[in-house]
C-alpha cells in the first residue's frame, strides 16, 4: 500500500485540465513518482525529472504547469492505488474482520519491501507543514477517507456486541499503529515491527469486540 510508483487511473484529468493520458505525461509522472518517494519531493527538481524521464521542458509544462501540479498528480495516483487495493481487499474478504486483517497484512508486507521508504503521505506532510497548502490538503483528504473506511469496517465487526467499542476510536487506533510501524520499521526491525502491528490489529478485533 505504500510504494507509490503507479500513475493516476485512466480517464482522470491531467493537471492541465485535459482528459486522457499521453505516453509523455505518464513517463514524466512515473519517473517523478519514483524519485519523489525514494528521495523526497523537495529534494528532486524539475531538471532531474527531465533528465531521467527523459523529456523536454516544453513537454513537461504542457502536461504540468508547475512542479506543484506534478506533486499533486503523484499523491493522487498513490491515493487511487491505495483505494483500489483497499476496495479489492474488502470485496474479497469473507467478513469485515478478515478485510481488516488483510489490510493490516498489506501494511506489514510493505514494510519488508526493498523499495519501502515509509508512507508517501506522511513523508509529504513532513515536507509541506502549512495546513492551507494544496499538497497538505491531498494528504488530509486521503487520511480522512482511510479513517472513514476503517470506521465502517469496525462498525460491522463490533455490531451490537455488549462490549462494543467506538468504531472510530478503533479506526484511529489502527491508523496510529500503522503510522508508527511505517516510521519505525527501519529503526526497530521490519519483522518485529510488522509482527507487533499485526498483533495490535488482532487486539482491536478481539479485545474491543
XYZ file of N, CA and C in Angstrom:
627
model
N 0.791 -1.198 0.000
C 0.000 0.000 0.000
C 0.836 1.267 0.000
N 2.137 1.134 0.167
C 2.915 2.341 0.367
C 3.901 2.648 -0.730
N 4.023 1.801 -1.736
C 5.007 2.034 -2.768
C 4.368 2.780 -3.926
N 4.506 4.118 -3.983
C 3.702 4.930 -4.877
C 4.336 5.168 -6.226
N 4.385 4.171 -7.089
C 5.010 4.377 -8.382
C 3.999 4.230 -9.509
N 2.729 4.054 -9.154
C 1.702 3.970 -10.184
C 1.134 5.358 -10.442
N 0.732 5.594 -11.669
C 0.128 6.863 -12.004
C -1.382 6.787 -11.851
N -2.047 7.925 -12.109
C -3.483 8.010 -11.901
C -4.237 7.133 -12.879
N -5.473 6.751 -12.541
C -6.248 5.841 -13.371
C -6.607 6.444 -14.712
N -6.969 5.582 -15.672
C -7.412 6.045 -16.972
C -8.599 6.978 -16.813
N -8.623 8.013 -17.657
C -9.759 8.905 -17.662
C -9.653 10.035 -16.664
N -8.693 10.002 -15.735
C -8.568 11.071 -14.767
C -8.009 12.300 -15.457
N -8.445 13.464 -15.047
C -7.956 14.678 -15.671
C -6.477 14.863 -15.392
N -5.770 15.382 -16.360
C -4.379 15.747 -16.145
C -4.343 17.036 -15.357
N -3.159 17.422 -14.855
C -3.040 18.622 -14.054
C -3.360 19.856 -14.872
N -3.245 19.794 -16.191
C -3.557 20.932 -17.033
C -5.039 20.996 -17.362
N -5.844 20.008 -16.844
C -7.278 20.040 -17.013
C -7.762 19.256 -18.205
N -6.878 18.709 -19.008
C -7.293 17.958 -20.185
C -7.527 16.503 -19.815
N -8.513 15.886 -20.476
C -8.814 14.500 -20.214
C -7.803 13.597 -20.912
N -7.687 12.388 -20.382
C -6.892 11.388 -21.072
C -5.451 11.348 -20.607
N -4.692 10.451 -21.249
C -3.304 10.241 -20.887
C -2.465 10.244 -22.147
N -1.220 10.623 -21.988
C -0.276 10.537 -23.094
C 0.946 9.799 -22.588
N 1.676 9.223 -23.520
C 2.869 8.487 -23.127
C 3.863 9.393 -22.420
N 4.034 10.612 -22.916
C 4.988 11.543 -22.298
C 4.557 11.902 -20.876
N 3.263 12.152 -20.696
C 2.780 12.505 -19.357
C 2.991 11.357 -18.386
N 2.649 10.152 -18.825
C 2.797 9.001 -17.947
C 4.264 8.741 -17.608
N 5.137 8.956 -18.583
C 6.565 8.757 -18.326
C 7.076 9.776 -17.314
N 6.666 11.027 -17.464
C 7.063 12.061 -16.507
C 6.531 11.752 -15.113
N 5.258 11.371 -15.042
C 4.650 11.100 -13.749
C 5.257 9.875 -13.082
N 5.497 8.827 -13.859
C 6.096 7.618 -13.301
C 7.505 7.891 -12.787
N 8.285 8.627 -13.565
C 9.656 8.966 -13.158
C 9.651 9.819 -11.906
N 8.821 10.850 -11.905
C 8.758 11.746 -10.751
C 8.268 11.018 -9.510
N 7.277 10.156 -9.668
C 6.728 9.433 -8.517
C 7.794 8.593 -7.833
N 8.576 7.876 -8.636
C 9.635 7.040 -8.068
C 10.677 7.895 -7.357
N 11.049 9.012 -7.967
C 12.064 9.894 -7.369
C 11.534 10.571 -6.109
N 10.313 11.083 -6.167
C 9.724 11.742 -5.002
C 9.667 10.786 -3.818
N 9.253 9.559 -4.068
C 9.109 8.600 -2.977
C 10.462 8.176 -2.422
N 11.411 7.966 -3.310
C 12.719 7.472 -2.886
C 13.577 8.549 -2.226
N 13.526 9.787 -2.755
C 14.475 10.810 -2.332
C 13.844 12.023 -1.654
N 12.543 12.145 -1.742
C 11.872 13.306 -1.166
C 11.407 14.256 -2.250
N 10.290 14.913 -1.997
C 9.696 15.776 -3.018
C 10.537 17.017 -3.258
N 10.899 17.719 -2.207
C 11.630 18.973 -2.375
C 13.068 18.737 -2.841
N 13.593 17.557 -2.603
C 14.977 17.263 -2.995
C 15.103 17.012 -4.496
N 13.999 16.752 -5.160
C 14.020 16.420 -6.588
C 13.489 17.597 -7.398
N 14.343 18.155 -8.244
C 13.950 19.284 -9.065
C 13.436 18.865 -10.427
N 12.866 19.818 -11.144
C 12.323 19.549 -12.473
C 13.405 19.070 -13.428
N 14.607 19.675 -13.346
C 15.686 19.287 -14.254
C 16.059 17.818 -14.080
N 16.051 17.355 -12.845
C 16.361 15.940 -12.576
C 15.311 15.045 -13.225
N 14.053 15.418 -13.113
C 12.972 14.625 -13.698
C 13.091 14.614 -15.218
N 13.375 15.772 -15.807
C 13.511 15.861 -17.258
C 14.653 14.982 -17.762
N 15.737 14.937 -16.989
C 16.894 14.146 -17.404
C 16.614 12.653 -17.337
N 15.850 12.229 -16.345
C 15.621 10.795 -16.157
C 14.405 10.274 -16.919
N 13.498 11.165 -17.330
C 12.274 10.693 -17.998
C 12.536 9.977 -19.333
N 13.304 10.507 -20.285
C 13.701 11.904 -20.459
C 12.591 12.663 -21.177
N 12.620 13.997 -21.049
C 11.610 14.825 -21.695
C 12.132 16.250 -21.782
N 11.539 17.031 -22.652
C 11.922 18.426 -22.779
C 11.149 19.263 -21.772
N 11.645 20.444 -21.502
C 10.942 21.351 -20.592
C 9.566 21.723 -21.149
N 9.492 21.904 -22.472
C 8.211 22.250 -23.095
C 7.188 21.134 -22.889
N 7.641 19.897 -23.021
C 6.738 18.755 -22.806
C 6.257 18.721 -21.361
N 7.185 18.965 -20.451
C 6.823 18.959 -19.023
C 5.718 19.966 -18.745
N 5.935 21.215 -19.145
C 4.980 22.264 -18.807
C 3.684 22.173 -19.620
N 3.695 21.422 -20.700
C 2.449 21.182 -21.420
C 1.507 20.305 -20.598
N 2.092 19.396 -19.831
C 1.292 18.473 -19.023
C 1.167 18.915 -17.569
N 2.168 19.587 -17.043
C 2.176 20.012 -15.647
C 2.624 21.477 -15.595
N 1.701 22.406 -15.441
C 2.050 23.833 -15.435
C 3.077 24.224 -14.378
N 3.201 23.431 -13.331
C 4.186 23.706 -12.280
C 4.595 22.399 -11.621
N 5.651 22.469 -10.828
C 6.056 21.275 -10.090
C 4.964 20.859 -9.108
N 4.271 21.832 -8.530
C 3.201 21.503 -7.594
C 2.128 20.652 -8.261
N 1.809 20.963 -9.521
C 0.826 20.151 -10.241
C 1.296 18.710 -10.363
N 2.586 18.535 -10.575
C 3.151 17.186 -10.668
C 3.092 16.483 -9.316
N 3.402 17.214 -8.255
C 3.349 16.636 -6.910
C 1.923 16.204 -6.577
N 0.947 17.020 -6.922
C -0.449 16.676 -6.663
C -0.861 15.442 -7.457
N -0.413 15.362 -8.708
C -0.725 14.190 -9.524
C -0.091 12.936 -8.933
N 1.117 13.067 -8.435
C 1.819 11.952 -7.784
C 1.020 11.432 -6.587
N 0.618 12.331 -5.698
C -0.094 11.910 -4.494
C -1.495 11.381 -4.823
N -2.144 11.975 -5.810
C -3.461 11.461 -6.206
C -3.342 10.070 -6.815
N -2.235 9.823 -7.498
C -2.016 8.483 -8.027
C -1.813 7.463 -6.916
N -1.065 7.844 -5.887
C -0.878 6.955 -4.736
C -2.223 6.705 -4.050
N -2.996 7.765 -3.880
C -4.312 7.649 -3.256
C -5.199 6.673 -4.039
N -5.219 6.818 -5.357
C -6.042 5.940 -6.192
C -5.597 4.485 -6.067
N -4.292 4.268 -6.016
C -3.742 2.919 -5.882
C -4.165 2.292 -4.551
N -4.059 3.048 -3.463
C -4.410 2.524 -2.147
C -5.912 2.277 -2.040
N -6.697 3.181 -2.582
C -8.146 2.988 -2.550
C -8.546 1.720 -3.302
N -7.927 1.508 -4.460
C -8.258 0.320 -5.254
C -7.870 -0.952 -4.514
N -6.672 -0.965 -3.909
C -6.227 -2.149 -3.175
C -7.118 -2.416 -1.960
N -7.510 -1.340 -1.277
C -8.363 -1.491 -0.095
C -9.734 -2.021 -0.482
N -10.302 -1.481 -1.556
C -11.604 -1.952 -2.012
C -11.540 -3.415 -2.433
N -10.449 -3.787 -3.096
C -10.286 -5.184 -3.511
C -10.207 -6.101 -2.298
N -9.509 -5.653 -1.242
C -9.405 -6.451 -0.019
C -10.764 -6.625 0.633
N -11.560 -5.565 0.646
C -12.892 -5.627 1.253
C -13.798 -6.576 0.480
N -13.754 -6.482 -0.840
C -14.632 -7.301 -1.669
C -14.254 -8.785 -1.625
N -12.956 -9.060 -1.458
C -12.509 -10.453 -1.471
C -12.620 -11.135 -0.110
N -12.693 -10.355 0.949
C -12.688 -10.928 2.296
C -14.044 -11.536 2.644
N -14.046 -12.664 3.342
C -15.321 -13.299 3.734
C -16.061 -12.553 4.836
N -15.371 -11.650 5.537
C -16.016 -10.897 6.605
C -15.297 -9.565 6.789
N -15.942 -8.582 7.436
C -15.280 -7.307 7.717
C -14.001 -7.479 8.543
N -14.021 -8.414 9.495
C -12.828 -8.654 10.309
C -11.684 -9.160 9.448
N -11.995 -10.054 8.518
C -10.963 -10.559 7.623
C -10.463 -9.465 6.686
N -11.335 -8.547 6.295
C -10.911 -7.418 5.466
C -9.893 -6.566 6.216
N -10.162 -6.317 7.492
C -9.222 -5.534 8.303
C -7.895 -6.268 8.472
N -7.960 -7.570 8.649
C -6.727 -8.359 8.750
C -5.932 -8.276 7.442
N -6.634 -8.354 6.314
C -5.955 -8.285 5.018
C -5.301 -6.927 4.823
N -6.006 -5.870 5.184
C -5.436 -4.524 5.086
C -4.204 -4.417 5.985
N -4.300 -4.979 7.189
C -3.159 -4.960 8.101
C -1.979 -5.764 7.580
N -2.263 -6.914 6.986
C -1.200 -7.737 6.412
C -0.496 -6.999 5.281
N -1.271 -6.267 4.479
C -0.672 -5.496 3.383
C 0.282 -4.439 3.924
N -0.081 -3.816 5.021
C 0.814 -2.830 5.645
C 2.106 -3.503 6.094
N 1.975 -4.630 6.790
C 3.154 -5.356 7.268
C 4.025 -5.821 6.104
N 3.387 -6.272 5.021
C 4.146 -6.715 3.853
C 4.921 -5.566 3.216
N 4.323 -4.373 3.197
C 5.002 -3.212 2.618
C 6.304 -2.894 3.348
N 6.299 -3.096 4.658
C 7.482 -2.771 5.453
C 8.707 -3.550 4.987
N 8.481 -4.739 4.470
C 9.585 -5.635 4.097
C 10.065 -5.439 2.663
N 9.397 -4.587 1.900
C 9.807 -4.384 0.512
C 11.109 -3.590 0.444
N 12.051 -3.993 -0.416
C 13.332 -3.280 -0.506
C 13.172 -1.799 -0.832
N 12.131 -1.471 -1.601
C 11.935 -0.077 -2.013
C 11.147 0.749 -1.003
N 10.769 0.138 0.125
C 9.944 0.836 1.105
C 10.687 2.020 1.713
N 10.038 3.186 1.689
C 10.605 4.404 2.274
C 9.577 5.110 3.146
N 8.701 4.348 3.744
C 7.695 4.936 4.604
C 6.411 5.247 3.865
N 5.502 5.926 4.546
C 4.216 6.301 3.965
C 4.396 7.548 3.112
N 3.969 7.481 1.861
C 4.116 8.622 0.956
C 3.404 9.860 1.493
N 2.288 9.674 2.182
C 1.525 10.815 2.678
C 2.151 11.424 3.930
N 2.670 10.596 4.810
C 3.387 11.124 5.968
C 4.650 11.854 5.518
N 5.338 11.290 4.538
C 6.534 11.942 4.014
C 6.200 13.308 3.431
N 5.112 13.365 2.652
C 4.708 14.630 2.042
C 4.280 15.641 3.108
N 3.577 15.172 4.134
C 3.134 16.070 5.197
C 4.316 16.698 5.918
N 5.386 15.933 6.089
C 6.584 16.473 6.737
C 7.227 17.576 5.899
N 7.096 17.457 4.585
C 7.706 18.448 3.695
C 6.801 19.646 3.432
N 5.507 19.485 3.701
C 4.543 20.560 3.469
C 3.719 20.776 4.737
N 4.282 21.473 5.729
C 3.604 21.620 7.021
C 2.453 22.622 7.028
N 2.372 23.508 6.040
C 1.322 24.522 6.007
C -0.029 23.855 5.755
N -0.974 23.947 6.695
C -2.265 23.272 6.533
C -3.089 23.793 5.357
N -2.771 24.978 4.846
C -3.519 25.529 3.721
C -2.913 25.160 2.372
N -1.762 24.490 2.390
C -1.115 24.115 1.133
C -1.938 23.035 0.424
N -2.116 23.124 -0.898
C -2.865 22.106 -1.633
C -2.306 20.698 -1.462
N -0.990 20.578 -1.341
C -0.381 19.259 -1.140
C -0.819 18.692 0.199
N -0.784 19.522 1.212
C -1.213 19.083 2.545
C -2.682 18.663 2.533
N -3.500 19.373 1.759
C -4.915 19.042 1.704
C -5.153 17.670 1.088
N -4.373 17.316 0.062
C -4.498 15.979 -0.528
C -4.162 14.920 0.516
N -3.142 15.192 1.318
C -2.765 14.261 2.383
C -3.924 14.093 3.371
N -4.502 15.217 3.799
C -5.594 15.164 4.776
C -6.827 14.472 4.199
N -7.117 14.721 2.933
C -8.269 14.061 2.293
C -8.072 12.544 2.248
N -6.843 12.130 1.935
C -6.569 10.695 1.890
C -6.750 10.064 3.264
N -6.221 10.712 4.290
C -6.318 10.145 5.628
C -7.766 10.131 6.133
N -8.528 11.143 5.758
C -9.942 11.166 6.158
C -10.682 9.995 5.524
N -10.405 9.735 4.243
C -11.034 8.580 3.592
C -10.614 7.278 4.270
N -9.337 7.153 4.598
C -8.821 5.923 5.201
C -9.494 5.663 6.546
N -9.585 6.689 7.386
C -10.227 6.539 8.694
C -11.703 6.191 8.532
N -12.379 6.839 7.602
C -13.795 6.555 7.368
C -14.006 5.106 6.932
N -13.150 4.637 6.034
C -13.258 3.258 5.547
C -13.046 2.256 6.673
N -12.034 2.485 7.489
C -11.769 1.593 8.616
C -12.892 1.657 9.646
N -13.417 2.857 9.874
C -14.515 3.014 10.835
C -15.720 2.190 10.415
N -16.043 2.216 9.127
C -17.170 1.433 8.624
C -16.947 -0.062 8.827
N -15.723 -0.513 8.617
C -15.425 -1.931 8.813
C -15.517 -2.323 10.282
N -14.969 -1.492 11.157
C -15.027 -1.807 12.589
C -16.477 -1.771 13.096
N -17.286 -0.880 12.550
C -18.692 -0.829 12.963
C -19.386 -2.149 12.646
N -19.044 -2.743 11.502
C -19.631 -4.034 11.138
C -19.089 -5.157 12.031
N -17.820 -5.076 12.384
C -17.224 -6.097 13.244
C -17.836 -6.046 14.643
N -17.957 -4.843 15.194
C -18.457 -4.711 16.565
C -19.942 -5.036 16.648
N -20.695 -4.664 15.627
C -22.125 -4.952 15.604
C -22.833 -4.465 16.855
N -23.638 -5.333 17.438
C -24.401 -4.985 18.636
C -23.795 -5.618 19.887
N -22.519 -5.942 19.837
C -21.873 -6.579 20.983
C -22.022 -5.723 22.241
N -22.314 -6.343 23.408
C -22.421 -5.575 24.656
C -21.095 -4.949 25.059
N -19.981 -5.478 24.514
C -18.664 -4.914 24.804
C -18.219 -3.974 23.696
N -19.173 -3.566 22.894
C -18.888 -2.759 21.719
C -18.086 -1.509 22.074
N -16.979 -1.323 21.367
C -16.240 -0.080 21.477
C -16.744 0.900 20.443
N -16.118 2.045 20.356
C -16.491 3.016 19.338
C -15.685 2.729 18.082
N -16.348 2.448 16.968
C -15.629 2.103 15.742
C -14.612 3.155 15.321
N -14.940 4.437 15.483
C -13.991 5.481 15.075
C -12.733 5.440 15.937
N -12.891 5.130 17.227
C -11.722 5.019 18.100
C -10.825 3.877 17.638
N -11.441 2.753 17.282
C -10.663 1.610 16.805
C -9.957 1.954 15.494
N -10.656 2.669 14.611
C -10.062 3.048 13.329
C -8.864 3.964 13.541
N -9.007 4.931 14.423
C -7.887 5.855 14.662
C -6.733 5.148 15.363
N -7.054 4.166 16.194
C -6.008 3.369 16.829
C -5.244 2.575 15.759
N -5.975 2.015 14.810
C -5.366 1.283 13.697
C -4.415 2.206 12.933
N -4.877 3.401 12.602
C -4.053 4.337 11.837
C -2.823 4.762 12.643
N -3.008 4.972 13.933
C -1.879 5.345 14.779
C -0.824 4.237 14.778
N -1.255 2.985 14.887
C -0.308 1.864 14.853
C 0.365 1.766 13.487
N -0.409 1.983 12.430
C 0.139 1.940 11.074
C 1.197 3.022 10.891
N 0.889 4.249 11.340
C 1.846 5.340 11.221
C 3.139 5.012 11.966
N 2.996 4.460 13.162
C 4.171 4.103 13.945
C 4.993 3.021 13.282
N 4.326 2.023 12.728
C 5.040 0.935 12.050
C 5.796 1.462 10.840
N 5.171 2.350 10.085
C 5.798 2.840 8.861
C 6.964 3.782 9.133
N 6.941 4.468 10.258
C 8.041 5.373 10.581
C 9.145 4.698 11.390
N 8.818 3.607 12.099
C 9.810 2.996 12.972
C 10.386 1.679 12.512
N 9.855 1.116 11.420
C 10.304 -0.213 10.994
C 11.785 -0.242 10.669
N 12.291 0.818 10.038
C 13.706 0.811 9.646
C 14.628 1.004 10.843
N 14.065 1.427 11.975
C 14.873 1.607 13.183
C 14.818 0.392 14.103
N 13.641 -0.189 14.224
C 13.429 -1.254 15.201
C 13.363 -2.651 14.615
N 13.482 -2.748 13.290
C 13.464 -4.062 12.666
C 12.133 -4.356 12.015
N 12.167 -4.652 10.733
C 10.950 -4.850 9.957
C 10.108 -6.001 10.498
N 10.740 -7.124 10.779
C 9.980 -8.301 11.197
C 9.286 -8.080 12.532
N 10.002 -7.520 13.506
C 9.405 -7.327 14.829
C 8.315 -6.264 14.792
N 8.546 -5.195 14.040
C 7.544 -4.137 13.949
C 6.306 -4.633 13.205
N 6.506 -5.359 12.108
C 5.383 -5.893 11.361
C 4.552 -6.848 12.195
N 5.231 -7.707 12.958
C 4.510 -8.657 13.806
C 3.758 -7.933 14.918
N 4.392 -6.912 15.500
C 3.726 -6.155 16.564
C 2.500 -5.434 16.031
N 2.613 -4.891 14.831
C 1.465 -4.213 14.225
C 0.305 -5.181 14.010
N 0.597 -6.354 13.487
C -0.476 -7.325 13.241
C -1.094 -7.828 14.541
N -0.286 -7.955 15.593
C -0.858 -8.309 16.896
C -1.790 -7.206 17.380
N -1.404 -5.961 17.116
C -2.246 -4.838 17.510
C -3.573 -4.847 16.776
N -3.546 -5.151 15.492
C -4.788 -5.231 14.722
C -5.685 -6.332 15.281
N -5.090 -7.477 15.576
C -5.872 -8.584 16.131
C -6.459 -8.192 17.483
N -5.698 -7.424 18.249
C -6.204 -6.952 19.541
C -7.428 -6.069 19.386
N -7.395 -5.185 18.375
C -8.547 -4.335 18.140
C -9.783 -5.148 17.764
N -9.567 -6.237 17.080
C -10.680 -7.065 16.621
C -11.242 -7.957 17.735
N -10.439 -8.264 18.704
C -10.871 -9.214 19.733
C -11.138 -8.551 21.084
N -10.192 -7.759 21.574
C -10.367 -7.142 22.896
C -11.500 -6.144 22.894
N -11.556 -5.315 21.840
C -12.603 -4.292 21.798
C -13.950 -4.854 21.372
N -13.957 -6.045 20.749
C -15.225 -6.605 20.271
C -15.934 -7.262 21.443
